[in-house]
mmCIF file of C-alpha atoms in Angstrom:
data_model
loop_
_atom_site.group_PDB
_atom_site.id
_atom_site.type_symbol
_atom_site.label_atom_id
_atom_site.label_comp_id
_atom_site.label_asym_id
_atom_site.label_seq_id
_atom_site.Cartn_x
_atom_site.Cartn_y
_atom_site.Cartn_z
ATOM 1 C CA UNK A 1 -43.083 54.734 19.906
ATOM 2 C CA UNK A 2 -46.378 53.565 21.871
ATOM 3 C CA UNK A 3 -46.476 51.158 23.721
ATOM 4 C CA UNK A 4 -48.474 48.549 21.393
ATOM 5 C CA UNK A 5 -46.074 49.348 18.753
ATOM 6 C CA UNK A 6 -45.955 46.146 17.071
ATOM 7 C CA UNK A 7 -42.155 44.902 17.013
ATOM 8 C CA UNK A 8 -42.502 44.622 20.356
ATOM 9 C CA UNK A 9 -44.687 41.760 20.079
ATOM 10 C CA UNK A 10 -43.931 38.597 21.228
ATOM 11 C CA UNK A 11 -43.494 35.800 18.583
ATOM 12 C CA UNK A 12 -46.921 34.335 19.659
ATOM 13 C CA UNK A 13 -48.908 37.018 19.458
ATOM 14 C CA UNK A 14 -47.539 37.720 16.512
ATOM 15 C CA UNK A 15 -48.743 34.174 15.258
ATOM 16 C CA UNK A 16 -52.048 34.614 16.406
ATOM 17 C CA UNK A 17 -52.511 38.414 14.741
ATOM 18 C CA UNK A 18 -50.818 36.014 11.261
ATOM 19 C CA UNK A 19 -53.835 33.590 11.691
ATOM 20 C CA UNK A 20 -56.614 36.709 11.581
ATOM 21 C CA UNK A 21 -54.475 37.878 9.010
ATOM 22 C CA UNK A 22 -53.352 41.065 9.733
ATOM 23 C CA UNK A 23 -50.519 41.852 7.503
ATOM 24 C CA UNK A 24 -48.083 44.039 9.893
ATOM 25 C CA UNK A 25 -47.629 40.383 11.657
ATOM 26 C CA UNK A 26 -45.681 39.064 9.312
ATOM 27 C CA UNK A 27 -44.003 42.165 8.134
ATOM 28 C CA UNK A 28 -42.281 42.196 11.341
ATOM 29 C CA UNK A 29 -42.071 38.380 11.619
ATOM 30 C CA UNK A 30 -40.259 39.034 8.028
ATOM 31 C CA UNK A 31 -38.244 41.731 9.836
ATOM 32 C CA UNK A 32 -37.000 39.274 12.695
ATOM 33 C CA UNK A 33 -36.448 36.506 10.483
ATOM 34 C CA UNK A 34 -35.735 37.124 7.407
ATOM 35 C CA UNK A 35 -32.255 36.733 7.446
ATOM 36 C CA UNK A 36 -31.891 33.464 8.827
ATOM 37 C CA UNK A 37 -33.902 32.164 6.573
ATOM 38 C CA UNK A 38 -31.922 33.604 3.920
ATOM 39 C CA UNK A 39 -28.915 32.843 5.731
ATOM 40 C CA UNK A 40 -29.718 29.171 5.637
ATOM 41 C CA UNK A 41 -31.496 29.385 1.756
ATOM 42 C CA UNK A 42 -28.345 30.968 0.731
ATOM 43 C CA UNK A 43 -25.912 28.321 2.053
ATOM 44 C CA UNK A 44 -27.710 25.718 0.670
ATOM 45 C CA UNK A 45 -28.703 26.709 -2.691
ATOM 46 C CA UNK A 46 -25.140 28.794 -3.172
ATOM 47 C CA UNK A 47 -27.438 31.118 -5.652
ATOM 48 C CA UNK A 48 -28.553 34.658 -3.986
ATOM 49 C CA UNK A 49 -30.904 35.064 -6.430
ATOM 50 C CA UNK A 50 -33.033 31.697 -5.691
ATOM 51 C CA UNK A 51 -31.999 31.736 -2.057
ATOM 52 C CA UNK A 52 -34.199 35.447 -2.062
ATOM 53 C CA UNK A 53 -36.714 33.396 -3.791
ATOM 54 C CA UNK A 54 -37.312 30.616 -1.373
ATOM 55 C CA UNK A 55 -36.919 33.441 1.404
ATOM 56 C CA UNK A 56 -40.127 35.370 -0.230
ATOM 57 C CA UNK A 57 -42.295 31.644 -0.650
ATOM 58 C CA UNK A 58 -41.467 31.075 2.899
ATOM 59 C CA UNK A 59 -43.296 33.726 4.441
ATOM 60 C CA UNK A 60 -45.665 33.582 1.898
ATOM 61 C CA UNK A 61 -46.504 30.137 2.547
ATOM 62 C CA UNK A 62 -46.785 31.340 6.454
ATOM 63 C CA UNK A 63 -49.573 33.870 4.982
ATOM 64 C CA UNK A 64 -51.353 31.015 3.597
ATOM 65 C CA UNK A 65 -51.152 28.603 5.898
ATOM 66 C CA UNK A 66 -50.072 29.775 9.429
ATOM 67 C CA UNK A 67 -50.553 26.873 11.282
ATOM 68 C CA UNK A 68 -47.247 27.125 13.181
ATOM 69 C CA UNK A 69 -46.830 26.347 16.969
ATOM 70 C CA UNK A 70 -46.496 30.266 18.767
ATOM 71 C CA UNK A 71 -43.719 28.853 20.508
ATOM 72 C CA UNK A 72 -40.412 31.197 19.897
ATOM 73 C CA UNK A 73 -37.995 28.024 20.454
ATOM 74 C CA UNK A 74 -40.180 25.901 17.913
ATOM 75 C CA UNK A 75 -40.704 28.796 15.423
ATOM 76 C CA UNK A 76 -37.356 29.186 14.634
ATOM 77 C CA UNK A 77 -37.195 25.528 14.087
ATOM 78 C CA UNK A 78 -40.105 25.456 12.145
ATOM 79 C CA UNK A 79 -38.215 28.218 10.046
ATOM 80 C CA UNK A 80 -35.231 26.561 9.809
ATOM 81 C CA UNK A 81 -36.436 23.105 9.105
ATOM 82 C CA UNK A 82 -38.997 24.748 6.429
ATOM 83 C CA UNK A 83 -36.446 26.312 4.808
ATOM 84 C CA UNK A 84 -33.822 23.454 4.791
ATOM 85 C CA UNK A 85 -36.607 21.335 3.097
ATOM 86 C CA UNK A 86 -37.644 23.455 0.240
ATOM 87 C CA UNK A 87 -33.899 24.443 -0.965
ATOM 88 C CA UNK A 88 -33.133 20.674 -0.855
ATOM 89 C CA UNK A 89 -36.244 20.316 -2.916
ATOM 90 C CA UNK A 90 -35.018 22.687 -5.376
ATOM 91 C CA UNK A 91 -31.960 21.566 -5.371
ATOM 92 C CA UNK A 92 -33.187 17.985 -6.474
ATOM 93 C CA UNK A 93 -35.913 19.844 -9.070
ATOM 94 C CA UNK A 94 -33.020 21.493 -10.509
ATOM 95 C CA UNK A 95 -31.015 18.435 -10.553
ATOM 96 C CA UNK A 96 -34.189 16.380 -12.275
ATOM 97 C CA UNK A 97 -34.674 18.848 -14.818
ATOM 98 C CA UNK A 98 -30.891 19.056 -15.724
ATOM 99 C CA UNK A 99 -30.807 14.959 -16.286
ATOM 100 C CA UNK A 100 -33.962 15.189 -18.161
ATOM 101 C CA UNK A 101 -32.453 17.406 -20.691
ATOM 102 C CA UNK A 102 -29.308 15.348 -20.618
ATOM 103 C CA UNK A 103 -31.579 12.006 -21.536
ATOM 104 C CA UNK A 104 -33.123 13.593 -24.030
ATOM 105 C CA UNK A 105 -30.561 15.971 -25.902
ATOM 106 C CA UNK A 106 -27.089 14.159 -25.916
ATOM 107 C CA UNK A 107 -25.177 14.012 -28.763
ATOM 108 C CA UNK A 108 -22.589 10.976 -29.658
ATOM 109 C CA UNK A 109 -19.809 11.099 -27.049
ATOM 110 C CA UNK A 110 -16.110 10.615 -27.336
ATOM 111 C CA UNK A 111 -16.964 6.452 -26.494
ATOM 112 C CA UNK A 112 -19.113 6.463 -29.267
ATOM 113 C CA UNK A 113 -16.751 6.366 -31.901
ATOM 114 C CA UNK A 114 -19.187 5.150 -34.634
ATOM 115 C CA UNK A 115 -23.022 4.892 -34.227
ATOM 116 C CA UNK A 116 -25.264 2.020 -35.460
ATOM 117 C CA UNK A 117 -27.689 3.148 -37.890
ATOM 118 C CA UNK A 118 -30.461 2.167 -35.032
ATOM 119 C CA UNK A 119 -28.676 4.620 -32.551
ATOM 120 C CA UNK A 120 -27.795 7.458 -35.248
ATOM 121 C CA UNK A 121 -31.777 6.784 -35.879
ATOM 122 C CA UNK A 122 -32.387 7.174 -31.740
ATOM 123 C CA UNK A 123 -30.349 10.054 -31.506
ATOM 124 C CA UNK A 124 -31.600 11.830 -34.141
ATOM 125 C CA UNK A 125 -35.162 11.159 -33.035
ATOM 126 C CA UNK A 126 -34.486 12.507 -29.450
ATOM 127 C CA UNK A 127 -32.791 15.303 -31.069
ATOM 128 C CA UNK A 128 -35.744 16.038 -32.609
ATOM 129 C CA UNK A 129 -38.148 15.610 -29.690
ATOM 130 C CA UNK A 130 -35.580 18.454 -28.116
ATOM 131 C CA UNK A 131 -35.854 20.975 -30.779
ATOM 132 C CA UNK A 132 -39.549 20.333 -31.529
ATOM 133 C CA UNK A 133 -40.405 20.881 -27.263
ATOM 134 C CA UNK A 134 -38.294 24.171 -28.009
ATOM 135 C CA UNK A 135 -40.485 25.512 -30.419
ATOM 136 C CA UNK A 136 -43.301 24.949 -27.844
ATOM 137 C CA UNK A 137 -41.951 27.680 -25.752
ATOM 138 C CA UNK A 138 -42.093 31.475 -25.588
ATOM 139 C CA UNK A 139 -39.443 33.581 -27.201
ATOM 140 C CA UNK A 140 -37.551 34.453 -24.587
ATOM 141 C CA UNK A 141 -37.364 31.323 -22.510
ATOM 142 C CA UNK A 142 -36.364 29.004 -26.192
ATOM 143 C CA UNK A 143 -33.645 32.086 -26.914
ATOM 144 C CA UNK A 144 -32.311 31.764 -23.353
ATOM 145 C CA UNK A 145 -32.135 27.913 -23.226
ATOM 146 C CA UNK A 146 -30.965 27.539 -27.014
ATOM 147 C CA UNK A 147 -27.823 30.597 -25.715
ATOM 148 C CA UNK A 148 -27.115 28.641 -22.863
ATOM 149 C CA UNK A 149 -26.844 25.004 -24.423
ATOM 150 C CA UNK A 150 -26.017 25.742 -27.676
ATOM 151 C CA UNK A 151 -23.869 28.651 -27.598
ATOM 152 C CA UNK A 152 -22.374 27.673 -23.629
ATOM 153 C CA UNK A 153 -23.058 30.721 -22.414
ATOM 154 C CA UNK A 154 -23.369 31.901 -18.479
ATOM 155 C CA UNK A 155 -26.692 33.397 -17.616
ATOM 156 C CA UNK A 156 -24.102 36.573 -17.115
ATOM 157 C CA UNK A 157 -23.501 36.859 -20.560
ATOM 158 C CA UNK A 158 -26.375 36.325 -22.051
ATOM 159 C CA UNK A 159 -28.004 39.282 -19.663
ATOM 160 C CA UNK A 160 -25.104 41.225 -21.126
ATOM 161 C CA UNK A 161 -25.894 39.810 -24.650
ATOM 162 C CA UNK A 162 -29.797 40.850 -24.546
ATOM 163 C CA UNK A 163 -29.346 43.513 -22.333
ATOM 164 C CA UNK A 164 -31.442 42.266 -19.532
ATOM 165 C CA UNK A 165 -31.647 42.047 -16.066
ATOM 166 C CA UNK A 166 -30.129 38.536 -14.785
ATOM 167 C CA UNK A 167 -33.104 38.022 -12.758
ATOM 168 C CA UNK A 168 -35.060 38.105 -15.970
ATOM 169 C CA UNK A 169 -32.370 35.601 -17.233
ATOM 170 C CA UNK A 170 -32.645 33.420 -14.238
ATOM 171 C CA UNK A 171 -36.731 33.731 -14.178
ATOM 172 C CA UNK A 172 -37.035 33.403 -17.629
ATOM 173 C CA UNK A 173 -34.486 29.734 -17.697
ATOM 174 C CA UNK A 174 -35.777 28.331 -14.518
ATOM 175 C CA UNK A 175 -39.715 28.879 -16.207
ATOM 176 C CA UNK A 176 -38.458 27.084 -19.695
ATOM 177 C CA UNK A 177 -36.649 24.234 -18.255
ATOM 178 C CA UNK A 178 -39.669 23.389 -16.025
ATOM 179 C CA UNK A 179 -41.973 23.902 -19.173
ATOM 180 C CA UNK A 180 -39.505 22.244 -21.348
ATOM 181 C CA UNK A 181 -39.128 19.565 -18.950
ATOM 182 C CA UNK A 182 -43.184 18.861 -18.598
ATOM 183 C CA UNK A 183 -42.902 19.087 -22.540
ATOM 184 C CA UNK A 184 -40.559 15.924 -22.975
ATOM 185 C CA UNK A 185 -42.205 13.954 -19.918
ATOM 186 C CA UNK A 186 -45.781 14.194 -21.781
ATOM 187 C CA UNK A 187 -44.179 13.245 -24.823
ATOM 188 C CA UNK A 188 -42.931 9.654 -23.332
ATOM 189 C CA UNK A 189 -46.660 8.937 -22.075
#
């Protein structure tokens, strides 16, 4: 190798050839680093699929935007803490989303023995809403949501079932709940 072979560059020079944008910086930075950040995505998400996700939008945001001290010691806790953040965040989008649909699509539980014509007529209404957002979507993303909630079944099977890659499955959910979800929240304004 020469001797300005590029791995052997320190962390802040590294950072500095990131701010004039030179792209072999943060291939290597990606190279040292990747794996703790998708150590730590991994562990907090529990999903490899998001947790390679959230690996690929951190160093993309570090493209955009390095503004990071050079500092070895506070990169890697710049990393870390980055990374911690934006799975929480996702975490809590996914858990938003989820409730959403929840509020909007229940059907009469057990407690709810007999409905009052005012709730059958609320129910049925936000049933409605539900299907009618639905419609609003492409395809695939209404066919994936309406297999999973309808039919109860795992993003696994219903890659097996359309013969798809899961990533497709899991790309193609995670872009119709958020559409689905923007749907019913412009529909209560």
């Amino acid at each position: 190798m020469e001797s300005h072979s590029p791995p052997h560059q320190t962390d802040t020079e590294l950072l500095h050839a990131l701010k004039a944008k030179h792209p072999g910086a943060l291939s290597i930075l990606y190279d040292r680093y990747g794996q703790v950040v998708y150590g730590i995505a991994l562990k907090v998400l529990q999903n490899p699929q998001e947790a390679e996700d959230l690996t690929q939008e951190i160093f993309l945001a570090l493209w955009r935007n390095p503004t990071v001290n050079p500092n070895h010691s506070h990169f890697l806790r710049y990393l870390i803490t980055m990374t911690r953040s934006r799975a929480i965040d996702k975490i809590r989008s996914r858990s938003r989303t989820l409730n959403l649909l929840h509020r909007f699509g229940q059907t009469v539980t057990a407690e709810t023995l007999s409905p009052t014509p005012v709730e059958q007529a609320e129910l049925t209404e936000r049933q409605a809403a539900v299907r009618s957002a639905l419609t609003q979507l492409p395809d695939n993303q209404r066919q994936i949501i309406e297999m999973a909630y309808d039919a109860g079944l795992s993003q696994s099977e219903i890659a097996q079932q359309l013969d798809v890659p899961l990533g497709t499955v899991k790309t193609w959910t995670r872009q119709g709940l958020l559409k689905l979800k923007q749907i019913l929240l412009d529909a209560i304004d």
